[in-house]
Short mmCIF file of C-alpha atoms and ligand atoms in Angstrom, two decimals:
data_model
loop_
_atom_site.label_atom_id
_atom_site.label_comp_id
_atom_site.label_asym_id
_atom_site.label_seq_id
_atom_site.Cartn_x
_atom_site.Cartn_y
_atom_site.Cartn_z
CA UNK A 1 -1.91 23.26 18.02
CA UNK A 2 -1.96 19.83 19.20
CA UNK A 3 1.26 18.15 19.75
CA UNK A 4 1.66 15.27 22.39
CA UNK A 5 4.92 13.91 23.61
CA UNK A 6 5.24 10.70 25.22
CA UNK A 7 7.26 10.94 27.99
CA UNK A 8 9.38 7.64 27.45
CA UNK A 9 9.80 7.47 23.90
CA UNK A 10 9.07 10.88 22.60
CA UNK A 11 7.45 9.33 19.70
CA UNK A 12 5.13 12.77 18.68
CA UNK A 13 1.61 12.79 17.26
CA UNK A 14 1.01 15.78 15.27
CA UNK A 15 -2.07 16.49 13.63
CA UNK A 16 -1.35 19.72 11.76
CA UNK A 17 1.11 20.55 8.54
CA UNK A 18 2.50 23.59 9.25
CA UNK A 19 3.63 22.17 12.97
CA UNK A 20 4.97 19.03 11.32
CA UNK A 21 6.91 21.17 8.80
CA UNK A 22 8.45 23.14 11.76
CA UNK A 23 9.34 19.80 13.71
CA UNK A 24 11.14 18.39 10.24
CA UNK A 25 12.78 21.82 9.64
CA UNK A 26 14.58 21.37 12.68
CA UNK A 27 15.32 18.08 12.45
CA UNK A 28 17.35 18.63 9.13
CA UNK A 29 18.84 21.61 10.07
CA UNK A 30 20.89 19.39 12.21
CA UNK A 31 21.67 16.70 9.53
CA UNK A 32 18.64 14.72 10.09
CA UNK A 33 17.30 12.59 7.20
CA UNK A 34 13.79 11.90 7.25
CA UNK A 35 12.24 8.95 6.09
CA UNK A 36 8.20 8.66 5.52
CA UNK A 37 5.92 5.43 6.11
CA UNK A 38 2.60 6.85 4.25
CA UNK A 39 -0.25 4.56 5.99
CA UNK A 40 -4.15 4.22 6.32
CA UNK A 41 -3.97 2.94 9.59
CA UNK A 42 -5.31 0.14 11.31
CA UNK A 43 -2.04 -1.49 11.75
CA UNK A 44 -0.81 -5.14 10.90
CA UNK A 45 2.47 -6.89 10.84
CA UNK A 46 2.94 -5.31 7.20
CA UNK A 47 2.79 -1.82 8.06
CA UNK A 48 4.93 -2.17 11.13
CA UNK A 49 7.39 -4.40 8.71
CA UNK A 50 7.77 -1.40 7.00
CA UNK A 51 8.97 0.73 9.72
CA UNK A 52 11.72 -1.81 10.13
CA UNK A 53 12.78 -1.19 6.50
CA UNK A 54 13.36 2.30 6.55
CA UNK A 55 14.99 2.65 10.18
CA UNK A 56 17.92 2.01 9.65
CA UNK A 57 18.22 4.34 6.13
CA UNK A 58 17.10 7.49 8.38
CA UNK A 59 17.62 9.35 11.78
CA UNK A 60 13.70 9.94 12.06
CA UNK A 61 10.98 7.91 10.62
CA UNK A 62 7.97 9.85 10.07
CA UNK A 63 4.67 7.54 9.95
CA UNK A 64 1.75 9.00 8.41
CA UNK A 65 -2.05 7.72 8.67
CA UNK A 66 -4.73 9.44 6.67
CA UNK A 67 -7.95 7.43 5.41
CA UNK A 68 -7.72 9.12 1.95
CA UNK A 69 -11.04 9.79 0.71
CA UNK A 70 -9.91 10.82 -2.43
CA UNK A 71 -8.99 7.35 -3.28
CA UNK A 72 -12.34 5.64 -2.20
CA UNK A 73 -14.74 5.32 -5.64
CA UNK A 74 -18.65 7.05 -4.12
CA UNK A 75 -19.42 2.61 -3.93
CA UNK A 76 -16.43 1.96 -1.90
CA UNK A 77 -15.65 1.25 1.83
CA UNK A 78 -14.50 4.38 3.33
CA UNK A 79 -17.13 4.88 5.93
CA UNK A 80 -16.33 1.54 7.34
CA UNK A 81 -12.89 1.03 6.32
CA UNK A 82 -11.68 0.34 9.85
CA UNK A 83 -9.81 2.51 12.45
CA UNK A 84 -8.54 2.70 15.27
CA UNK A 85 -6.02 5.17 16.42
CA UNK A 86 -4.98 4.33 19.74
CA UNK A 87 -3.80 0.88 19.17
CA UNK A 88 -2.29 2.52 15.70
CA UNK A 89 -0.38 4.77 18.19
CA UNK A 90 0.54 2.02 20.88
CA UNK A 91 2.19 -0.31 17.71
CA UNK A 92 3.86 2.75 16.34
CA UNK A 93 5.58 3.28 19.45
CA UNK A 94 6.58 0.44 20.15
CA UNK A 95 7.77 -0.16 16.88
CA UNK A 96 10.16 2.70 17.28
CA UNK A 97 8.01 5.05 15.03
CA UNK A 98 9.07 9.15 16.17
CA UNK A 99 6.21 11.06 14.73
CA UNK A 100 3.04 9.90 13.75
CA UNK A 101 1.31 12.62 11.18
CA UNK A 102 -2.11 12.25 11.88
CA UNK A 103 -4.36 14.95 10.20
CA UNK A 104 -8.02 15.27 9.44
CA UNK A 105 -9.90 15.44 6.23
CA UNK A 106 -9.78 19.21 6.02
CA UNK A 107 -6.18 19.59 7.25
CA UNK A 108 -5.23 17.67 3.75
CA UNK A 109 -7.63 18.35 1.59
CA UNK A 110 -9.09 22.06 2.92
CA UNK A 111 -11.66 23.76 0.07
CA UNK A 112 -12.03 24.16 -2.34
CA UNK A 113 -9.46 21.60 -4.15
CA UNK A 114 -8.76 21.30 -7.44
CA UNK A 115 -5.61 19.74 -8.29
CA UNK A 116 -5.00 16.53 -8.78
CA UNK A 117 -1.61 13.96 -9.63
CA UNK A 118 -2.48 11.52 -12.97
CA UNK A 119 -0.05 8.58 -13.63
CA UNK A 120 -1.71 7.87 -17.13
CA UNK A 121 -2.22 4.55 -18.61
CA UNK A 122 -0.28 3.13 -15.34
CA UNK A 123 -3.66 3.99 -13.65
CA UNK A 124 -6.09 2.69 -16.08
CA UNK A 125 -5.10 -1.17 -15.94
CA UNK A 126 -5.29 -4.25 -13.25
CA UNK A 127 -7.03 -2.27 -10.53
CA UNK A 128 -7.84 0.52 -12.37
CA UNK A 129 -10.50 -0.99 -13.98
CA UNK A 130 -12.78 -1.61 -11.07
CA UNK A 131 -11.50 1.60 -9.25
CA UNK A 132 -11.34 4.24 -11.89
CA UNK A 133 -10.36 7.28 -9.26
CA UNK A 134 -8.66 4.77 -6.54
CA UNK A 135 -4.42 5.45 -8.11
CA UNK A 136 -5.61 9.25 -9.01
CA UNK A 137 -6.63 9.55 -5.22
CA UNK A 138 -3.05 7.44 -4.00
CA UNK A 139 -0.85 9.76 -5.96
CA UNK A 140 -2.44 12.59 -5.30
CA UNK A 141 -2.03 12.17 -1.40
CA UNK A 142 1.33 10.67 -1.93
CA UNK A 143 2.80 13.74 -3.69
CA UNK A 144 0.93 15.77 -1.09
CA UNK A 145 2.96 13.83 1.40
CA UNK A 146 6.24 14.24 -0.32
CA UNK A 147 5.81 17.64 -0.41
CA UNK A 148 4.89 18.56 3.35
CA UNK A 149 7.42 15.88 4.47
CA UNK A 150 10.16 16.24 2.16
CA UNK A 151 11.53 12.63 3.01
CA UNK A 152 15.00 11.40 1.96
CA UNK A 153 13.38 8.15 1.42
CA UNK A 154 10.09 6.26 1.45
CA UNK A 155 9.05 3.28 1.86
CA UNK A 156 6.09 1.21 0.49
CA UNK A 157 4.65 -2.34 0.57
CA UNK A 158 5.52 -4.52 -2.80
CA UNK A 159 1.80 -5.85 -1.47
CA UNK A 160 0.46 -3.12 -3.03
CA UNK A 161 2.28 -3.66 -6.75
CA UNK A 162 0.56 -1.57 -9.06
CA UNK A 163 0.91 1.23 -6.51
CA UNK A 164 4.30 1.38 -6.28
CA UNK A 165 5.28 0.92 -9.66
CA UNK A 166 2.96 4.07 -10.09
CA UNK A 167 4.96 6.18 -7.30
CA UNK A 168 8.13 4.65 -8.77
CA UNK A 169 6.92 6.02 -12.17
CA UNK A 170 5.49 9.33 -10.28
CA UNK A 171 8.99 9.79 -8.63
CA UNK A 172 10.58 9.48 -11.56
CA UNK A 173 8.33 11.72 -13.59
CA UNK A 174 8.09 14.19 -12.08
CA UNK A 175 11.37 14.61 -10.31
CA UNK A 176 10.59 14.08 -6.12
CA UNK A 177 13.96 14.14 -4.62
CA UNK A 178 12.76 11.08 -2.68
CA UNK A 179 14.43 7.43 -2.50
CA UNK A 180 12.07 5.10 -2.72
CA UNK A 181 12.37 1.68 -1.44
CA UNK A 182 10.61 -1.57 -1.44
CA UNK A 183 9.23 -3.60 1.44
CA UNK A 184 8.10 -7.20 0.37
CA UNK A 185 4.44 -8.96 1.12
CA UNK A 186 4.04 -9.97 4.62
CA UNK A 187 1.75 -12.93 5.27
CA UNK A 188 -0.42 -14.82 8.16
CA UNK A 189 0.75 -18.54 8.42
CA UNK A 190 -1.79 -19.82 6.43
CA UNK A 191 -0.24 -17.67 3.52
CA UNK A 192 -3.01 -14.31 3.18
CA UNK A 193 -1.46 -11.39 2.46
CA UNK A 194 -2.28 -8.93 5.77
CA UNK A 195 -3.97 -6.21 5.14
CA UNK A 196 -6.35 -3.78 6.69
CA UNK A 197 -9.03 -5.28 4.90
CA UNK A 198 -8.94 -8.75 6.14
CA UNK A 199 -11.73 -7.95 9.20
CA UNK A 200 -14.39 -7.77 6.79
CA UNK A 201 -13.58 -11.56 5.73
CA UNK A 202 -16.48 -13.89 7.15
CA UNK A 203 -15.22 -17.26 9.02
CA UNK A 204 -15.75 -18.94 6.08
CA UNK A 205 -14.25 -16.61 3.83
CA UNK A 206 -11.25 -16.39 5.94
CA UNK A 207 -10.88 -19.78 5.78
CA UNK A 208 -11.07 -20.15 1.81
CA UNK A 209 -9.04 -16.91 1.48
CA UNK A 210 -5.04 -18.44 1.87
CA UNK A 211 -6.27 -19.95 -1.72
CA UNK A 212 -4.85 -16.79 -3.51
CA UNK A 213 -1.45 -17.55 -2.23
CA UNK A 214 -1.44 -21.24 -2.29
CA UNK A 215 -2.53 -20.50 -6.63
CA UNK A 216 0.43 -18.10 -6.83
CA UNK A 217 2.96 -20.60 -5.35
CA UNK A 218 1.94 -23.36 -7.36
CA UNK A 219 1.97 -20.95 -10.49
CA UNK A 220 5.57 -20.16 -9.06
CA UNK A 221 6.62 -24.15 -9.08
CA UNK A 222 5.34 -24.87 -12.25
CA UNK A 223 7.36 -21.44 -13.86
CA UNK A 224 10.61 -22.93 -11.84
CA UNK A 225 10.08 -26.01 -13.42
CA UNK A 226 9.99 -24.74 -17.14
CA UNK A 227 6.47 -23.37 -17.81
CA UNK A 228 7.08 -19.75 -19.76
CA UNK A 229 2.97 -19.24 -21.36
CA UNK A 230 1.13 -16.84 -19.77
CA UNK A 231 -2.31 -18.67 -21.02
CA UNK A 232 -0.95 -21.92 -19.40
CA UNK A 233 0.26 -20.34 -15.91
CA UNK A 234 -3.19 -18.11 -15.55
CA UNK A 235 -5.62 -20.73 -16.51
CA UNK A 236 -3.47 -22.72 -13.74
CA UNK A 237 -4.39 -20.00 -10.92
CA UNK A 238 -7.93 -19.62 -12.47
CA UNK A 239 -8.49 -23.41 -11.76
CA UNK A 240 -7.00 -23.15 -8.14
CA UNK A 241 -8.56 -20.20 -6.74
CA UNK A 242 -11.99 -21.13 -8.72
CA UNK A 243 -11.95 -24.54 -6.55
CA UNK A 244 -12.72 -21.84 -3.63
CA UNK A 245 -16.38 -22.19 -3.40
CA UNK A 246 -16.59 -18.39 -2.37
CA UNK A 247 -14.10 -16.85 -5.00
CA UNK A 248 -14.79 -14.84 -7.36
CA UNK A 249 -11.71 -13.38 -9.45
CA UNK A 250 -11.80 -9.90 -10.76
CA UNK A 251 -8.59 -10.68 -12.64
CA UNK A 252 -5.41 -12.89 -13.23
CA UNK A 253 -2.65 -10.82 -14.89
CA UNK A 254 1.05 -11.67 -16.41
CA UNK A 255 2.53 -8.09 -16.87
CA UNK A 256 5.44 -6.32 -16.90
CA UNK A 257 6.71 -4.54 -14.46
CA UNK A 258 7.88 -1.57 -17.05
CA UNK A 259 4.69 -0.64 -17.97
CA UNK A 260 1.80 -3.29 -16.37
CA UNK A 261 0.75 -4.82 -19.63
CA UNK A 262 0.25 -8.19 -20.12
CA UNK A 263 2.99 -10.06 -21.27
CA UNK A 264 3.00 -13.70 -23.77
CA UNK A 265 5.52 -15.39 -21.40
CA UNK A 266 7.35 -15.28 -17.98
CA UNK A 267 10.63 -12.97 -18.73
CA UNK A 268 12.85 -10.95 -15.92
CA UNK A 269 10.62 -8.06 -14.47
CA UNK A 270 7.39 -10.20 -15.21
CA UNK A 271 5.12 -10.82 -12.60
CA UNK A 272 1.37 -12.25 -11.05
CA UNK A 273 -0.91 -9.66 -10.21
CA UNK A 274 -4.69 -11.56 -8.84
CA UNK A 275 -7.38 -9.64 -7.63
CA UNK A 276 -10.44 -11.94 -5.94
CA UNK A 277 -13.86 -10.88 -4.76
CA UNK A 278 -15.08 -12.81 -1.57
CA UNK A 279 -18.06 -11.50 -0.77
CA UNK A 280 -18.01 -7.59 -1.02
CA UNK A 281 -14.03 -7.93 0.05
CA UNK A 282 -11.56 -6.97 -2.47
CA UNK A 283 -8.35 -8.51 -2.28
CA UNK A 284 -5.21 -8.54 -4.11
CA UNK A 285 -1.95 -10.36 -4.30
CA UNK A 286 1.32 -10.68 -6.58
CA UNK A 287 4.37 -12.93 -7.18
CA UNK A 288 7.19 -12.04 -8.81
CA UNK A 289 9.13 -15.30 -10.79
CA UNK A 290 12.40 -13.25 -11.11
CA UNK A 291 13.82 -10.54 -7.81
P1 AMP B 301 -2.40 0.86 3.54
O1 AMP B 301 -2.53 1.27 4.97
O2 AMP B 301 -3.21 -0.34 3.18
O3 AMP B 301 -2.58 2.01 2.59
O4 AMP B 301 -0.90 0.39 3.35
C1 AMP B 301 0.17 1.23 3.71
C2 AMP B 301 1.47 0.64 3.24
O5 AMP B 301 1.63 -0.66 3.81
C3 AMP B 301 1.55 0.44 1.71
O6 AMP B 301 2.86 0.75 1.26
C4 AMP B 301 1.25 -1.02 1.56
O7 AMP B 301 1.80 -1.59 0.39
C5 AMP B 301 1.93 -1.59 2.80
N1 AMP B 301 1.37 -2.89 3.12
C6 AMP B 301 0.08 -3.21 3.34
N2 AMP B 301 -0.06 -4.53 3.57
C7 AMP B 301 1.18 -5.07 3.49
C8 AMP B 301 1.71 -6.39 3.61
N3 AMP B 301 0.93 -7.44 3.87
N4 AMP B 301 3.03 -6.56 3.45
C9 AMP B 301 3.85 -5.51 3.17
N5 AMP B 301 3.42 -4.25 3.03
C10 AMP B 301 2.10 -4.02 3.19
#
């Protein structure tokens, strides 16, 4: 059983389940609450943004990082998605993390393994359509995570939109005795949305990426100054991002939060969901017109 225990700190890395479950048992035996930051890793200002959110809301913040396989299509990155634990740790720390859970493949998903968690419908739109097993895979581990953690409250990235409305609707559904709240997008100067996936971004990519954002803001001006049609405010963000040489979108969406389908005109709860191909890098981005 490996457990580690830095000296200063006492942030703890534990690898296995059943030794996290002890730690957390004795935590809340004494009144504890426990609040979980599920993670892949490879750290960025948004992940550690999210460790700020749930601090103060808990006495120990639990930070988990698993590369879920589960959520990777058989085309997708995970081989290469990148990693790279000890700087992971070193942020973590810092950041005022107290246990990182840090398992292997086999720890989570030991054989055989049949069961799986389905948000239907929820999982079949926006991403869903390029990555028919990726939210299947995400609630799946989330639920797992739930359950070995049993967190008062959890936090995720509004970043990632169509995944938390799906744990929202997953919470919900099926009853987890789990709060959980809402960080919002963090961004490099230029306006990108971080995210773990940004390395694979050529120079010249990187520099035509911040188009995404700059599209959703002016999408956002043109709503604040009247402009309700969901044609009108798409095509808009089509023309933008398309006058990115190395764009491609996979899709501009106007839905509602409620139930992510597409929605005639801008109402409360509405919001942009873009996904753009540069290169072989996927990314996605959102703006809401009404908090
Ligand atoms: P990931 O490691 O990509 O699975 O992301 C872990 C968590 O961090 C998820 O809840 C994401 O929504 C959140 N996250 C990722 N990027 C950002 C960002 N730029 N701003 C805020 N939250 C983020």
């Amino acid at each position: 059983m490996k457990v580690f225990k830095d000296s200063e700190t006492g942030m703890q890395i534990i690898n296995e389940i059943d030794k996290l479950k002890t730690v957390l048992m004795d935590y809340r035996k004494t009144g504890k609450r426990i609040g979980l930051v599920p993670t892949m890793g490879y750290f960025h200002e948004g992940h550690l943004s999210l460790i700020d959110a749930i601090r103060g809301k808990v006495d120990i913040v639990v930070v988990s990082l698993f590369v879920n396989p589960t959520q990777f299509g058989p085309a997708e990155d995970l081989d290469r998605y990148p990693r790279d634990f000890k700087r992971d740790e070193r942020l973590a720390r810092e950041r005022g993390a107290d246990i990182i859970f840090y398992p292997g493949v086999k720890e989570m998903y030991p054989e055989p393994f049949f069961t799986y968690v389905v948000t239907d419908q929820l999982s079949e739109v926006l991403c869903g359509k390029s990555r028919p097993v990726h939210f299947r895979g995400v609630t799946t581990i989330v639920a797992k995570l739930f359950n070995i953690v049993q967190p008062d409250v959890a936090v995720f990235g509004r970043k990632d939109a169509q995944q938390l409305i799906i744990i929202q609707r997953m919470v919900n559904d099926l009853n987890f005795p789990v709060e959980v709240i809402v960080a919002p997008i963090v961004r490099e100067p230029d306006g990108l949305a971080m995210s773990s996936r940004n390395v694979y971004l050529s120079e010249d990519e990187r520099k035509q990426a911040p188009i995404i954002y700059a599209a959703l803001q002016k999408a956002f001006e043109t709503v604040q100054n009247g402009e309700t049609n969901a044609e009108k405010i798409k095509q808009l963000i089509r023309q933008k991002i398309e006058s990115a040489e190395l764009a491609r979108i996979e899709y501009i969406e106007l839905i509602a939060e409620r139930d992510l389908q597409p929605v005639d005109r801008v109402e409360p709860g509405s919001f942009v969901a873009v996904a753009v191909l540069f290169g072989k890098t996927r990314l996605i981005d959102n703006l809401a017109f009404f908090n």
